[in-house]
Coordinates of C-alpha atoms in Angstrom, one line a residue:
M2 CA 17.6 -121.7 130.2
T3 CA 15.0 -120.7 127.6
L4 CA 13.1 -118.7 130.2
T5 CA 16.3 -117.0 131.3
I6 CA 17.2 -116.0 127.8
C7 CA 13.7 -114.6 127.1
S8 CA 13.7 -112.7 130.3
S9 CA 17.1 -111.3 129.6
S10 CA 16.1 -110.2 126.1
F11 CA 12.9 -108.6 127.4
G12 CA 14.8 -106.8 130.0
Q13 CA 17.2 -105.3 127.4
A14 CA 14.3 -104.1 125.2
K15 CA 13.9 -100.3 125.3
T16 CA 10.8 -98.6 124.0
S17 CA 10.3 -94.8 124.3
I18 CA 7.9 -92.1 123.2
E19 CA 9.1 -88.7 122.1
V20 CA 7.9 -85.3 121.2
S21 CA 9.9 -83.7 118.4
L22 CA 10.1 -80.0 117.6
L23 CA 11.9 -79.0 114.4
G24 CA 12.7 -76.1 112.1
R25 CA 14.5 -76.1 108.8
Y26 CA 15.5 -73.7 106.0
D27 CA 15.4 -74.9 102.4
Q28 CA 15.9 -73.8 98.9
H29 CA 12.8 -75.8 97.9
A30 CA 13.2 -75.7 94.1
D31 CA 14.9 -74.3 91.1
Y32 CA 12.5 -75.2 88.2
V33 CA 10.5 -74.0 85.3
S34 CA 6.7 -73.5 85.4
N35 CA 4.1 -72.2 83.0
F36 CA 1.1 -70.2 84.1
A37 CA -2.2 -70.8 82.2
G38 CA -0.5 -71.6 78.9
R39 CA 1.4 -68.4 78.5
V40 CA 3.9 -68.0 75.6
Y41 CA 6.7 -67.8 78.2
N42 CA 7.8 -69.8 81.2
D43 CA 8.8 -68.7 84.6
T44 CA 12.0 -69.9 86.3
N45 CA 11.4 -70.2 90.0
R46 CA 13.8 -70.3 92.9
L47 CA 11.8 -70.9 96.1
Y48 CA 13.1 -70.5 99.7
G49 CA 11.5 -70.9 103.0
F50 CA 11.8 -71.6 106.8
S51 CA 9.5 -74.5 107.7
Y52 CA 8.6 -76.0 111.1
G53 CA 6.8 -79.0 112.6
I54 CA 5.9 -81.1 115.7
N55 CA 5.8 -84.9 115.8
G56 CA 4.9 -87.7 118.2
I57 CA 7.4 -90.6 117.8
V58 CA 7.6 -94.2 119.1
R59 CA 11.1 -95.6 119.2
K60 CA 12.2 -99.2 119.8
N61 CA 15.6 -100.8 119.9
I62 CA 16.2 -103.7 117.4
S63 CA 19.7 -104.4 118.8
K64 CA 21.9 -103.0 121.5
S65 CA 22.7 -99.7 119.8
N66 CA 20.2 -99.6 116.8
F67 CA 16.7 -98.2 117.0
L68 CA 13.7 -98.1 114.6
Y69 CA 11.2 -95.3 115.0
F70 CA 7.9 -94.1 113.6
G71 CA 6.3 -90.7 113.9
I72 CA 3.3 -88.8 112.9
G73 CA 2.7 -85.1 113.2
Y74 CA 2.1 -81.7 111.7
Y75 CA 4.5 -79.9 109.3
Q76 CA 4.1 -76.5 107.7
L77 CA 6.2 -76.2 104.5
R78 CA 6.7 -72.6 103.8
I79 CA 7.7 -70.5 100.8
D80 CA 8.9 -67.2 102.2
K81 CA 10.9 -65.9 99.3
I82 CA 10.5 -66.2 95.5
R83 CA 13.2 -65.2 93.1
G84 CA 13.4 -65.5 89.3
P85 CA 14.2 -63.5 86.1
I86 CA 11.6 -61.2 84.6
P87 CA 10.4 -62.5 81.2
F88 CA 11.7 -61.1 77.9
N89 CA 15.1 -60.3 79.4
I90 CA 13.6 -57.3 81.2
P91 CA 16.2 -56.1 83.9
G92 CA 15.4 -56.9 87.5
T93 CA 14.3 -59.8 89.6
R94 CA 10.8 -61.3 90.0
T95 CA 9.7 -61.7 93.6
G96 CA 6.2 -63.1 93.2
R97 CA 4.1 -65.7 91.3
N98 CA 0.8 -65.1 89.6
I99 CA -2.0 -67.0 91.2
N100 CA -5.3 -68.5 90.0
Y101 CA -7.6 -66.5 92.3
I102 CA -11.0 -64.9 91.5
D103 CA -11.9 -62.0 93.8
P104 CA -15.4 -62.6 95.2
E105 CA -15.9 -58.8 95.2
G106 CA -15.5 -58.9 91.4
T107 CA -12.3 -56.9 91.1
D108 CA -10.8 -57.9 87.7
L109 CA -7.1 -58.1 88.7
L110 CA -4.3 -60.6 88.1
Y111 CA -3.4 -61.6 91.6
S112 CA 0.1 -62.7 92.7
T113 CA 1.6 -64.1 95.8
S114 CA 5.0 -63.5 97.4
Q115 CA 4.6 -66.0 100.3
Y116 CA 2.6 -69.1 100.8
H117 CA 2.6 -72.4 102.8
Y118 CA 1.3 -75.9 102.8
N119 CA -0.2 -77.6 105.9
D120 CA 0.9 -81.2 105.9
I121 CA 0.5 -84.4 107.9
A122 CA 4.0 -85.8 108.2
F123 CA 4.7 -89.5 108.5
T124 CA 8.3 -90.5 109.5
L125 CA 10.1 -93.8 109.4
G126 CA 13.7 -93.9 110.6
L127 CA 16.7 -96.0 111.6
D128 CA 18.9 -94.7 114.4
K129 CA 22.3 -95.7 115.8
E130 CA 23.7 -94.6 119.1
L131 CA 27.4 -94.6 120.2
K132 CA 28.2 -94.1 123.8
L133 CA 30.6 -91.2 124.6
K134 CA 30.9 -90.8 128.3
N135 CA 28.6 -90.7 131.4
D136 CA 25.1 -90.1 130.2
F137 CA 26.0 -88.8 126.7
K138 CA 25.7 -90.7 123.4
F139 CA 26.4 -89.7 119.8
D140 CA 23.3 -90.3 117.7
I141 CA 23.0 -90.6 113.9
A142 CA 19.8 -91.5 112.0
A143 CA 18.5 -91.9 108.4
E144 CA 14.8 -91.2 107.9
V145 CA 12.2 -91.1 105.2
I146 CA 9.3 -88.6 105.6
G147 CA 6.0 -88.6 103.7
Y148 CA 4.0 -85.3 103.5
K149 CA 0.3 -85.3 102.8
T150 CA -1.1 -81.8 102.2
F151 CA -4.5 -81.0 103.6
S152 CA -4.7 -77.2 103.0
Q153 CA -2.7 -74.3 101.4
K154 CA -2.6 -70.6 102.2
Y155 CA -1.4 -67.8 99.9
R156 CA -0.7 -64.2 100.8
L157 CA -2.2 -62.0 98.0
F158 CA 0.3 -59.4 96.7
N159 CA 2.2 -58.3 99.8
G160 CA -0.8 -57.3 101.9
S161 CA -2.8 -58.7 104.7
K162 CA -5.3 -60.6 102.5
F163 CA -5.0 -64.4 102.2
Y164 CA -6.4 -67.1 99.9
T165 CA -6.9 -70.5 101.5
T166 CA -7.5 -73.7 99.5
H167 CA -7.9 -77.4 100.2
N168 CA -6.6 -78.9 97.0
N169 CA -5.6 -82.5 97.0
K170 CA -1.9 -83.3 96.2
P171 CA -0.2 -86.7 95.7
L172 CA 2.1 -87.8 98.5
E173 CA 5.4 -85.9 98.7
F174 CA 8.5 -87.2 100.5
G175 CA 12.0 -86.4 101.7
I176 CA 15.1 -88.2 102.9
N177 CA 17.1 -86.7 105.8
I178 CA 20.2 -87.5 107.9
N179 CA 20.0 -86.4 111.6
A180 CA 23.2 -86.2 113.7
G181 CA 23.4 -85.1 117.3
I182 CA 23.7 -86.2 120.9
V183 CA 21.5 -87.9 123.5
K184 CA 21.6 -86.7 127.1
E185 CA 19.9 -89.0 129.5
Y186 CA 18.4 -87.9 132.9
R187 CA 16.7 -89.9 135.5
S188 CA 13.2 -90.1 134.0
F189 CA 13.6 -88.6 130.5
Y190 CA 16.2 -87.7 127.8
L191 CA 17.0 -84.9 125.3
R192 CA 18.0 -85.6 121.7
P193 CA 19.1 -82.4 120.0
S194 CA 20.3 -82.9 116.4
V195 CA 21.2 -81.3 113.1
I196 CA 18.9 -82.1 110.1
I197 CA 20.8 -82.6 106.8
P198 CA 18.2 -82.8 104.0
I199 CA 19.4 -85.3 101.3
Y200 CA 16.5 -85.4 98.9
Q201 CA 13.1 -83.8 98.6
D202 CA 10.3 -84.4 96.0
L203 CA 7.4 -82.0 96.0
K204 CA 4.4 -82.0 93.5
G205 CA 2.8 -79.4 91.3
D206 CA 0.2 -76.9 92.6
K207 CA -3.1 -76.3 90.8
V208 CA -3.1 -72.7 92.0
F209 CA -0.1 -72.0 89.7
Y210 CA -1.7 -74.1 86.9
E211 CA 0.8 -76.9 87.5
D212 CA 0.1 -80.6 87.0
P213 CA -0.2 -82.2 90.5
K214 CA 1.7 -85.2 89.2
M215 CA 4.8 -83.1 88.2
N216 CA 7.9 -83.7 90.3
I217 CA 9.8 -80.7 91.8
S218 CA 13.0 -82.3 93.1
K219 CA 16.1 -81.1 94.9
W220 CA 19.2 -82.6 96.4
F221 CA 20.6 -81.1 99.6
N222 CA 20.2 -77.2 99.7
G223 CA 18.9 -77.1 103.2
F224 CA 19.7 -77.2 106.9
G225 CA 17.6 -77.7 110.1
L226 CA 17.6 -78.3 113.8
S227 CA 15.4 -80.6 115.9
L228 CA 14.9 -81.2 119.6
K229 CA 13.3 -84.5 120.8
I230 CA 12.2 -84.9 124.4
G231 CA 11.7 -88.6 125.2
K232 CA 10.8 -91.0 128.0
Y233 CA 11.3 -94.8 128.2
I234 CA 8.2 -96.8 128.8

């Protein structure tokens, strides 16, 4: 009887590997920053379309619940900067001053209008599937993602020149809800889903004279899509 139960339990176990492609748009922050001890502060609203790719291992912990872990690459992008111009000057600020020294010796105060962070992303999630009909299932998951930045790249002014750094930042993280469907085929399955960002906590950037320990937090204010291609092993 014991052998039969063990054999049955083993037979029901499902482990799969997945490749996940994702893209998401966020208002990353709405916060106040100070550049190099100025007498005024900058209010920043940062927006961007980010994307990534992950490898995921998924294993069921009950008939319809799954635990999964992933590791991959994520490029967190800032494509648009908006903020008021200091001293109540009319207009909208579309860039941020940057701590950059031109190797050619040009004595300019450089700014950036677009930049991104190259991250290693670690994902831990809990997934529930509900059977709909035939080979379709409804899928909903909650996940925590840790981001470890290994390099940064800033567009100088609005031109074709870039500044790349490798500044260390503390671990950043986010919490998401994913909702979608699972379509199973003979040897693989597709898992398209909508990404609903719940919470995100980023850290300060030395290039803007920010303390790397500062918290730049947001609730919601984002939307994304992902496609996972998986195979049971």
